[in-house]
Coordinates of C-alpha atoms in Angstrom, one line a residue:
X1 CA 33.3 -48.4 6.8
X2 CA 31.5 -51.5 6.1
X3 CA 28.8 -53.6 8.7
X4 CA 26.0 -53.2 10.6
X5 CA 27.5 -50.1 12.6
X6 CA 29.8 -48.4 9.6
X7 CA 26.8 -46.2 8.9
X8 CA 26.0 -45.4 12.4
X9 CA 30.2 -44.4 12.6
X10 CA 30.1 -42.0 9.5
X11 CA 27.2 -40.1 11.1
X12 CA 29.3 -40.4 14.4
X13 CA 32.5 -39.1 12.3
X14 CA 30.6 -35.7 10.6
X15 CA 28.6 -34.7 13.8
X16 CA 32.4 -34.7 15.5
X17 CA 33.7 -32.9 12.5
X18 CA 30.6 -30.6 13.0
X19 CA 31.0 -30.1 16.5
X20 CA 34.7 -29.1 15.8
X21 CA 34.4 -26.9 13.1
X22 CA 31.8 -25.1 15.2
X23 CA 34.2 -24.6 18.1
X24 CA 37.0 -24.0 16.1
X25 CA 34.6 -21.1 14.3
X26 CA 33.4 -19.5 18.2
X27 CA 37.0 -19.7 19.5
X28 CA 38.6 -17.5 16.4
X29 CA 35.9 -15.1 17.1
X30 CA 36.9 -14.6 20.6
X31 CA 40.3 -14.2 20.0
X32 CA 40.2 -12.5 17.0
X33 CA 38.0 -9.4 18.1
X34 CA 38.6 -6.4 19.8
X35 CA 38.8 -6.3 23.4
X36 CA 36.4 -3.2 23.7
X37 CA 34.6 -2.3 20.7
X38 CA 34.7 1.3 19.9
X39 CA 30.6 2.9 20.2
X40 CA 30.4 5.6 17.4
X41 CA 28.3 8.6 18.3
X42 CA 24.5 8.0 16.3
X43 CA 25.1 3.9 16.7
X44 CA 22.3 3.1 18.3
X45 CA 20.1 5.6 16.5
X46 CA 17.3 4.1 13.5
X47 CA 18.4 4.8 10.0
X48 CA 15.8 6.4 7.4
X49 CA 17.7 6.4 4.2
X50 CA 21.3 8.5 5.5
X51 CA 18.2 11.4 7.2
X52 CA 17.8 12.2 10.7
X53 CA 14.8 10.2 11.5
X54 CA 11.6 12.1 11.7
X55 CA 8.5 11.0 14.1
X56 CA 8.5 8.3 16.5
X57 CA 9.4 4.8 16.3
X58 CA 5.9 3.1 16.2
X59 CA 3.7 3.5 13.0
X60 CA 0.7 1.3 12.0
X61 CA 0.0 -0.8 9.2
X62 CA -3.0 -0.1 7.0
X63 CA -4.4 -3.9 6.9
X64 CA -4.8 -3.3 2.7
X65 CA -1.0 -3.9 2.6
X66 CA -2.0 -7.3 4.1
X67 CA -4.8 -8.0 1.8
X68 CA -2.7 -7.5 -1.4
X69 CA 0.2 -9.3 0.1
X70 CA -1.8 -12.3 0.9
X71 CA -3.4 -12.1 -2.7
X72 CA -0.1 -12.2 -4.0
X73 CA 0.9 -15.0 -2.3
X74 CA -2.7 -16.8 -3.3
X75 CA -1.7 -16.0 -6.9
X76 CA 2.0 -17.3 -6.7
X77 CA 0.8 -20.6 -5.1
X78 CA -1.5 -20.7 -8.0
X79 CA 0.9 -20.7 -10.3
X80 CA 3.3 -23.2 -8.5
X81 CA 0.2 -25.2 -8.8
X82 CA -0.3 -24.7 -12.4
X83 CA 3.5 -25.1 -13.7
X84 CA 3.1 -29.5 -12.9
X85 CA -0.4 -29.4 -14.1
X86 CA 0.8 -28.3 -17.6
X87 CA 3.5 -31.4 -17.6
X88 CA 0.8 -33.9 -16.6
X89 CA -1.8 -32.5 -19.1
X90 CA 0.0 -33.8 -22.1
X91 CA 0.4 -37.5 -20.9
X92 CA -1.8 -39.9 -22.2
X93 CA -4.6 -40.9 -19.8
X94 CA -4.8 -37.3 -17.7
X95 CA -5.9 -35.0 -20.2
X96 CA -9.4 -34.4 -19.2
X97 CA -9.0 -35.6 -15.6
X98 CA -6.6 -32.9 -15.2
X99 CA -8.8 -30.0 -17.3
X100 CA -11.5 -30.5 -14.7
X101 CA -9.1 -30.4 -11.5
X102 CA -7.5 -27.6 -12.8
X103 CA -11.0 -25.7 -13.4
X104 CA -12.6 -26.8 -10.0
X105 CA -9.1 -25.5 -8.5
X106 CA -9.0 -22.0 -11.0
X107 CA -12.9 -21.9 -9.9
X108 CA -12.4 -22.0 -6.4
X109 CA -9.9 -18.6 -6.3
X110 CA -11.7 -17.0 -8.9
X111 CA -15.0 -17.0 -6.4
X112 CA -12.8 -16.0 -3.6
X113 CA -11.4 -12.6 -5.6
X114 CA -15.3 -12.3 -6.9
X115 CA -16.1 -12.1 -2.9
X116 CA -13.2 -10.1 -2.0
X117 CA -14.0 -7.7 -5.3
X118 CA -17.8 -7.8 -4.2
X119 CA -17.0 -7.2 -0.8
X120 CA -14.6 -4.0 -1.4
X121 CA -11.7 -5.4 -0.4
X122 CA -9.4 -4.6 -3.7
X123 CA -10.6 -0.7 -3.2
X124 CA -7.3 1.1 -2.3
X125 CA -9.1 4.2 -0.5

């Protein structure tokens, strides 16, 4: 499809084709399953690794699991940061340009874990 509107008609084309396939997908479903499903005694019942569960449902959340999880996720976003610094480094131009960023950046979370450290956080009590 060539012109001003052949663009405009492919888009118009694969959201049909979408729209079908979608249908098409919904309609199988309804014809295809059973007309009652069957409700298996223990169904609806948690699941705690093939035991009978034990307690109630609701349990809290020490907030040191978030700590460490948010640390880790500090420390992986660090490294996604670090990974393109190491490819510019080596061009001509950015070598000490890019030492300093990358040690006001490695300075910043390094004073942040020196403040979490300081402040107890890391202790797992």
């Amino acid at each position: 499809m060539t012109g001003y509107l052949g663009s405009y008609a492919t888009l118009g084309l694969l959201l049909i084709a979408a729209v079908l396939f979608f249908v098409t997908a919904f309609s199988a479903n309804r014809v295809l399953r059973p007309a009652r499903a069957a409700e298996p005694w223990g169904k609806r019942t948690s699941y705690e690794c093939g035991l009978d569960p034990v307690g109630g449902d609701w349990a809290q959340m020490q907030i040191r699991y978030y700590v460490y999880a948010y640390l880790y996720v500090l420390f992986a976003v660090e490294a996604v940061f670090l990974f393109p610094w190491a490819l510019v480094f080596d061009r001509p131009g950015f070598g000490a340009t890019t030492v300093v960023e990358m040690g006001v950046f490695v300075a910043v979370v390094a004073l942040g874990i020196l403040y979490a450290w300081r402040r107890g956080v890391l202790r797992w009590t």
